[in-house]
PDB file of C-alpha atoms in Angstrom:
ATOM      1  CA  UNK J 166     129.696 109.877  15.494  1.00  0.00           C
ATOM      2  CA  UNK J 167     127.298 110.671  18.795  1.00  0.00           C
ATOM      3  CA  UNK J 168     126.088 107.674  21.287  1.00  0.00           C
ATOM      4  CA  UNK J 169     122.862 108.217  19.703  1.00  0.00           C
ATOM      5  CA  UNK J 170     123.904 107.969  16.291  1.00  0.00           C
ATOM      6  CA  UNK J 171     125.988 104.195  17.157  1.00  0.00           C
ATOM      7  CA  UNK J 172     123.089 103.306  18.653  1.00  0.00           C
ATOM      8  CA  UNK J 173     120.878 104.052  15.570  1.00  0.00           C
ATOM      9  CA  UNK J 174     123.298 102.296  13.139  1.00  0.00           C
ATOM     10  CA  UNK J 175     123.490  99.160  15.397  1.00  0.00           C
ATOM     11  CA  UNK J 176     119.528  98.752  15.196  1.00  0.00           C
ATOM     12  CA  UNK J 177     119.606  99.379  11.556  1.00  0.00           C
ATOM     13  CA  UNK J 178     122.361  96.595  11.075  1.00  0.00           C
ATOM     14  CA  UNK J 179     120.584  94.001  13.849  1.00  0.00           C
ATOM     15  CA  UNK J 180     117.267  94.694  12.057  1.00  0.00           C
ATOM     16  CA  UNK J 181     119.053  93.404   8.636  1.00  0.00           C
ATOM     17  CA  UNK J 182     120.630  90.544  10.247  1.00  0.00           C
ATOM     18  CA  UNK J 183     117.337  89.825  11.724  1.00  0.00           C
ATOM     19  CA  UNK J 184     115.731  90.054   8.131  1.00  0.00           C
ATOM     20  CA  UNK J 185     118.244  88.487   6.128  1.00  0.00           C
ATOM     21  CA  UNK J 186     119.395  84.477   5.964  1.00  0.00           C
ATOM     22  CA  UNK J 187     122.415  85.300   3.648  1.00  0.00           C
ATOM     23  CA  UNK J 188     124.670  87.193   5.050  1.00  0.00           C
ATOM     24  CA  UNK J 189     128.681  87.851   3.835  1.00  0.00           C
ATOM     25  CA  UNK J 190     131.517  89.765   5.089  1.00  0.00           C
ATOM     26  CA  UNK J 191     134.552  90.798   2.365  1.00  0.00           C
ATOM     27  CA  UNK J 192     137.266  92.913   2.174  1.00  0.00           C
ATOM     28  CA  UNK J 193     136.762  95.559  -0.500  1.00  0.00           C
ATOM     29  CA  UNK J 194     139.894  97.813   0.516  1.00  0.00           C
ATOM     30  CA  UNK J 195     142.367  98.464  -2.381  1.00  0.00           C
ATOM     31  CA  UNK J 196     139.577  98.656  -4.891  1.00  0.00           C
ATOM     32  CA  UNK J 197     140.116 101.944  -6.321  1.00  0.00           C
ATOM     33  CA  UNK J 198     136.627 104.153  -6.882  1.00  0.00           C
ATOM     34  CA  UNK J 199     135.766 102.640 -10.372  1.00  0.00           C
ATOM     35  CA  UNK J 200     136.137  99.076  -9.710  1.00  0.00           C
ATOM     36  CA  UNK J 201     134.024  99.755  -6.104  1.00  0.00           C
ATOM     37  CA  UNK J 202     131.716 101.292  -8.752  1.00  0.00           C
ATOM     38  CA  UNK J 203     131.608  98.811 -10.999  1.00  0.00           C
ATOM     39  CA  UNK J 204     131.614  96.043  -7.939  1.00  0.00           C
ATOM     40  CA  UNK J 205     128.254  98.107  -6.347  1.00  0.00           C
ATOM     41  CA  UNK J 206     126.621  98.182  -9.985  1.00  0.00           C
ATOM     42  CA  UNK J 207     127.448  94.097 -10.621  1.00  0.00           C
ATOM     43  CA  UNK J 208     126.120  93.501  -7.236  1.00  0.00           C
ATOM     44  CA  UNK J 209     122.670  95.638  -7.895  1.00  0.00           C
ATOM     45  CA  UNK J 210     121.895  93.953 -11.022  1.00  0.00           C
ATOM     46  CA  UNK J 211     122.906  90.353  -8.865  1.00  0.00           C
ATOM     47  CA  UNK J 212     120.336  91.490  -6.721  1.00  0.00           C
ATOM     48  CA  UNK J 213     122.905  92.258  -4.112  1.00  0.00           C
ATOM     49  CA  UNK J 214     122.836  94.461  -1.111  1.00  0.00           C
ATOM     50  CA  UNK J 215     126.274  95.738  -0.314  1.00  0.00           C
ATOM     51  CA  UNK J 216     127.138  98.084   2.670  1.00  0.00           C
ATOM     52  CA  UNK J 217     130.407  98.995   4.280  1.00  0.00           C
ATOM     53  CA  UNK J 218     130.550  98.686   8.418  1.00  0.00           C
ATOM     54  CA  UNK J 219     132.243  99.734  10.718  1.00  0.00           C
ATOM     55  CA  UNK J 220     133.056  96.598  12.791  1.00  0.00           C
ATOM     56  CA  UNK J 221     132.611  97.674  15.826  1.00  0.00           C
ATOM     57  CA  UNK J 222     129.612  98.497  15.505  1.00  0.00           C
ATOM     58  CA  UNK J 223     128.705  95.283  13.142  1.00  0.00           C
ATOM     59  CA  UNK J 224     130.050  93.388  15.716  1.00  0.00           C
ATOM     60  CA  UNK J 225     127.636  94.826  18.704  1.00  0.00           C
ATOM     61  CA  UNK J 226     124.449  94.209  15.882  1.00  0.00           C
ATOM     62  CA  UNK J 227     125.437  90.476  16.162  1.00  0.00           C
ATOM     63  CA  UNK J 228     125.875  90.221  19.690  1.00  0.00           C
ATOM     64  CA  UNK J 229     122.327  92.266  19.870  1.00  0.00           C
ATOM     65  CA  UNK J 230     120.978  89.709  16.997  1.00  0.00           C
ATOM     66  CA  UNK J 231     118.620  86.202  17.574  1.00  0.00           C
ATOM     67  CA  UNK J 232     121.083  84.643  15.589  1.00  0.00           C
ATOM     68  CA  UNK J 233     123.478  82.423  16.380  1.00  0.00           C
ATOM     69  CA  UNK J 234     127.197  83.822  14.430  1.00  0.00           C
ATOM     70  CA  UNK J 235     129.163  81.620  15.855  1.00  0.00           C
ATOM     71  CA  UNK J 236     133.065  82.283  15.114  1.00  0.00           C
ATOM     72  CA  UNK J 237     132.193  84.894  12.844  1.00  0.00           C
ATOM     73  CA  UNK J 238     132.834  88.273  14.518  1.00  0.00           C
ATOM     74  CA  UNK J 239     136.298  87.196  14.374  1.00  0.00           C
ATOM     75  CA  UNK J 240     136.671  87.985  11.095  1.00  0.00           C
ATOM     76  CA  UNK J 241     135.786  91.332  11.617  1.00  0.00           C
ATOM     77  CA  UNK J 242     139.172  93.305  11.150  1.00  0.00           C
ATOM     78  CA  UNK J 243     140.026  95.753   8.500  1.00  0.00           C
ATOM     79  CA  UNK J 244     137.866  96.708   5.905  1.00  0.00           C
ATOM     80  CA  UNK J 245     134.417  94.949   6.024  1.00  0.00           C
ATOM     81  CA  UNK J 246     131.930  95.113   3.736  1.00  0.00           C
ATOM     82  CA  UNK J 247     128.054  93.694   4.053  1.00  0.00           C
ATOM     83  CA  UNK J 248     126.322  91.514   1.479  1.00  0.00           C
ATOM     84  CA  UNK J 249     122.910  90.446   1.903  1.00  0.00           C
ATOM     85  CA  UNK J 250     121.017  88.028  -0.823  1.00  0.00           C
ATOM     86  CA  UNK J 251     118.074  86.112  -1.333  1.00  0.00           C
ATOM     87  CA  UNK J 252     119.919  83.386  -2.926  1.00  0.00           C
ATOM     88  CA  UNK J 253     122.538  81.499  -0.715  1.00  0.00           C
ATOM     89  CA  UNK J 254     125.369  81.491  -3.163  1.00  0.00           C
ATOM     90  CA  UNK J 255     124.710  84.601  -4.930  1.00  0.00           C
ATOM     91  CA  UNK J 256     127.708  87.010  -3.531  1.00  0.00           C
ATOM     92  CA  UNK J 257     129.809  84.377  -3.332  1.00  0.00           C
ATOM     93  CA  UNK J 258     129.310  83.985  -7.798  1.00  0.00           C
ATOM     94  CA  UNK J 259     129.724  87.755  -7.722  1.00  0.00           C
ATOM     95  CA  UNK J 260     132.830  87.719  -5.927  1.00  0.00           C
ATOM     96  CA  UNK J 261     134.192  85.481  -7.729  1.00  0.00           C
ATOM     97  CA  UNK J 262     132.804  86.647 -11.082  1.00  0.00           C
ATOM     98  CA  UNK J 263     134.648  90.352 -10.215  1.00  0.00           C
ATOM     99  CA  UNK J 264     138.117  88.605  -9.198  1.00  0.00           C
ATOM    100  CA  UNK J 265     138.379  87.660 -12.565  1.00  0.00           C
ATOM    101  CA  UNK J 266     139.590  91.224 -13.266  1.00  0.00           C
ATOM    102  CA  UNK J 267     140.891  92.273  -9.683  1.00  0.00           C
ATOM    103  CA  UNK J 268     142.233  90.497  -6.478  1.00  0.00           C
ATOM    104  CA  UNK J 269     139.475  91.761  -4.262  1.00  0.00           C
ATOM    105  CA  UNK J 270     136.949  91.288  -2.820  1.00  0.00           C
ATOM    106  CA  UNK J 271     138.110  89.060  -0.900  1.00  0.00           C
ATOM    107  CA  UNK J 272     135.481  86.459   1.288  1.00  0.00           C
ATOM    108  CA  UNK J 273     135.975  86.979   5.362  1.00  0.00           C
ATOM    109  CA  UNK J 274     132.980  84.990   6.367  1.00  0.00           C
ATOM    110  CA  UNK J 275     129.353  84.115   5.342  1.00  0.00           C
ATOM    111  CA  UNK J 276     126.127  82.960   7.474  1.00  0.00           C
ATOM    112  CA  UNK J 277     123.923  80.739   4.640  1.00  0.00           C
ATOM    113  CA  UNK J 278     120.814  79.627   6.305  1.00  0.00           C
ATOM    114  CA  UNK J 279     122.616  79.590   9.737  1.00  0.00           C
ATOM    115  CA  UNK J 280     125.500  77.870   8.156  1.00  0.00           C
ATOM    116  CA  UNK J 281     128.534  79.381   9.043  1.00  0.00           C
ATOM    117  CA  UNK J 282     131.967  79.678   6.461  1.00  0.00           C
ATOM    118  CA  UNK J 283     134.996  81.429   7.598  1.00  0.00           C
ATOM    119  CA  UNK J 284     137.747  82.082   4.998  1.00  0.00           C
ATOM    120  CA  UNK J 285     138.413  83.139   1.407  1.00  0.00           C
ATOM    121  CA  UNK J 286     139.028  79.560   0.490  1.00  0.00           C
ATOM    122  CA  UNK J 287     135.267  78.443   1.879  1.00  0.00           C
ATOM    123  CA  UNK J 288     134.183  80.778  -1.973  1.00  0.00           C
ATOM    124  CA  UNK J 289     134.148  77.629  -3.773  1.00  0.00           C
ATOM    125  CA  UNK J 290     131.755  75.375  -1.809  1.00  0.00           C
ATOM    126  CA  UNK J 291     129.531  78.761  -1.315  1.00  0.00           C
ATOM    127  CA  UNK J 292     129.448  79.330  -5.275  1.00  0.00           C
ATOM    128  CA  UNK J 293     128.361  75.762  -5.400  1.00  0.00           C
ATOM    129  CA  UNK J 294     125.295  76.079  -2.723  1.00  0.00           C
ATOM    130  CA  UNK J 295     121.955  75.814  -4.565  1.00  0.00           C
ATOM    131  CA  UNK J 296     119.256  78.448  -4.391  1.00  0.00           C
ATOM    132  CA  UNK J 297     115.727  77.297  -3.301  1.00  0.00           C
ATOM    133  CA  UNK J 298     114.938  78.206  -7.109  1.00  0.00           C
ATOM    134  CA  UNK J 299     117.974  75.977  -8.440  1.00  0.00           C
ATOM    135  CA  UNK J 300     116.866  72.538  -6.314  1.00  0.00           C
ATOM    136  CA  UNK J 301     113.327  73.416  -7.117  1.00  0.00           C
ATOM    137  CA  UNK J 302     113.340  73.475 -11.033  1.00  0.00           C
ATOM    138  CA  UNK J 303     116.087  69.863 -10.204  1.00  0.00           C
ATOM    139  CA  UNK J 304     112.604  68.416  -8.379  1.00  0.00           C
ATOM    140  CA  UNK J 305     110.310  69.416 -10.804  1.00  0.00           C
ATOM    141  CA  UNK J 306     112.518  67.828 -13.694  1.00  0.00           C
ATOM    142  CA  UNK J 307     113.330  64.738 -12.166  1.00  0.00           C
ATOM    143  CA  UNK J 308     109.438  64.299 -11.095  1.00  0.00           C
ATOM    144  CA  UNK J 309     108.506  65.072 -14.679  1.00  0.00           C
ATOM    145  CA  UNK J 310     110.416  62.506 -16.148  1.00  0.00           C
ATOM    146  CA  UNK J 311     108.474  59.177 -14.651  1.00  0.00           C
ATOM    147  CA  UNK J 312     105.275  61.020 -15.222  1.00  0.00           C
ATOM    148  CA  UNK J 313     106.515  61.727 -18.766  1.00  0.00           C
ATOM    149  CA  UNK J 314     107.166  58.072 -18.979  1.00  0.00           C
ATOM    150  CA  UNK J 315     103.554  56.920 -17.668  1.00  0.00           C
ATOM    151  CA  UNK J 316     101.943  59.346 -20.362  1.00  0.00           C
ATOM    152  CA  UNK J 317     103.809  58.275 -23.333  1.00  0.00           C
ATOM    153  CA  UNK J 318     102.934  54.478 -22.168  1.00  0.00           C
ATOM    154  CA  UNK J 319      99.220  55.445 -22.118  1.00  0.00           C
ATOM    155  CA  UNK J 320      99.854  56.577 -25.552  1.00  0.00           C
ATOM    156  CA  UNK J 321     101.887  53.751 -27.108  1.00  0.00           C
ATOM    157  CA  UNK J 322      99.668  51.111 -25.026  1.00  0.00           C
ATOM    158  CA  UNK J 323      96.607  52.052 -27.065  1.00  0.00           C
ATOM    159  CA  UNK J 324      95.014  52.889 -23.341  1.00  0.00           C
ATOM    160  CA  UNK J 325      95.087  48.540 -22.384  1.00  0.00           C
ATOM    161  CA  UNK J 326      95.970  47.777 -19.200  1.00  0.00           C
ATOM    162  CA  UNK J 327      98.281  44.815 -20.808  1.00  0.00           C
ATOM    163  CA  UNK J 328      99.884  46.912 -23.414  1.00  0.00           C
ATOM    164  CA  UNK J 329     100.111  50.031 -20.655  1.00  0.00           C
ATOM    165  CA  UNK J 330     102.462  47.505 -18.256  1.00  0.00           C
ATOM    166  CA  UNK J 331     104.215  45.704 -21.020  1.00  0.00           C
ATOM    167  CA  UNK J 332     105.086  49.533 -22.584  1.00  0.00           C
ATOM    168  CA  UNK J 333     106.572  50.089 -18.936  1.00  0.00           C
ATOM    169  CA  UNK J 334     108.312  47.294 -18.275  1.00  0.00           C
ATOM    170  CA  UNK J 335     110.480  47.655 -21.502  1.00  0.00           C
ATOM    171  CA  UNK J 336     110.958  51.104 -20.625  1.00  0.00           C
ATOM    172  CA  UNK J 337     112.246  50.141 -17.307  1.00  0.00           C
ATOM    173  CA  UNK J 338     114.676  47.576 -19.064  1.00  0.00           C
TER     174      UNK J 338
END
C-alpha cells in the first residue's frame, strides 16, 4: 500500500469516526468465510456497518479524530473489525446474538455517545444501553398513562368538577 493510499484510508476512517457516535472494535479472526458471511449479512439487516482495519492505520484516524478515545487504541491488536450503528447497543445484540452459534466475535472496545467500554465482558451492560427510540416510546407510555387517567375521569365524572376530583382521588388511592 503507497503513502498516498494510507493517507486516503486514514481520512476515510477519521471521516466515519467523525460521523458516527457508535463505534465498536471486535475480533472476527477464526470465523471461517461462511460464518463472516453470515456475520456481514446479520449485521446489514441490523443496520450494521462492519469493516475490517488495519490498526495502524485505525489507530492514526483516532489520533487525527475530534474525538476523545480515550484508552481505546489499546485494544487495537490482532484482528480488528469496525462497527458503526445508529443505535447504541445495536452491535453489541448482534454480537451476542451470533455467539450463540460461534465463539467470535469477540468485543475489544466500543465508544457509545463518547462513552468508552473496553473488554469482552463490558457486552452485557452495552446490550442493555437503550436506543433514543427505546427511552422514547418508555416516555411516551409513562406520559400517556396520567393523561389516560384524567380522560377516563372526565368521562366517569359526568364532566363536574366535584365528580372529576372525587373520580381522581379514588384513582390515586
Amino acid at each position: 500500500m503507497t503513502r498516498e493510499e494510507k493517507s486516503q484510508v486514514i481520512e476515510e476512517l477519521t471521516a466515519e469516526l467523525a460521523n458516527n457516535a457508535n463505534i465498536y472494535l471486535a475480533d472476527i479472526s477464526g470465523l471461517n468465510a461462511g460464518a463472516t458471511s453470515d456475520l456481514r449479512r446479520a449485521a446489514f439487516k441490523a443496520n450494521v456497518k462492519m469493516a475490517v482495519v488495519k490498526n495502524t492505520l485505525l489507530a492514526k484516524a483516532m489520533e487525527a479524530s475530534d474525538k476523545e478515545f480515550g484508552d481505546l487504541p489499546s485494544v487495537l491488536k490482532g484482528n480488528t473489525s469496525v462497527m458503526y450503528a445508529e443505535a447504541g447497543n445495536a452491535p453489541a445484540k448482534l454480537i451476542k446474538n451470533f455467539r450463540k452459534k460461534t465463539e467470535k466475535p469477540l468485543l475489544k472496545g466500543a465508544f457509545i455517545e463518547e462513552a468508552i467500554y473496553i473488554g469482552d465482558e463490558q457486552l452485557d451492560a452495552l446490550v442493555d444501553i437503550k436506543s433514543k427510540d427505546e427511552l422514547l416510546g418508555e416516555i411516551v407510555g409513562l406520559l400517556q398513562s396520567p393523561a389516560k387517567n384524567v380522560v377516563s375521569a372526565l368521562k366517569s365524572g359526568g364532566g363536574k368538577i366535584a365528580g372529576i376530583i372525587k373520580t381522581l382521588s379514588e384513582k390515586e388511592g
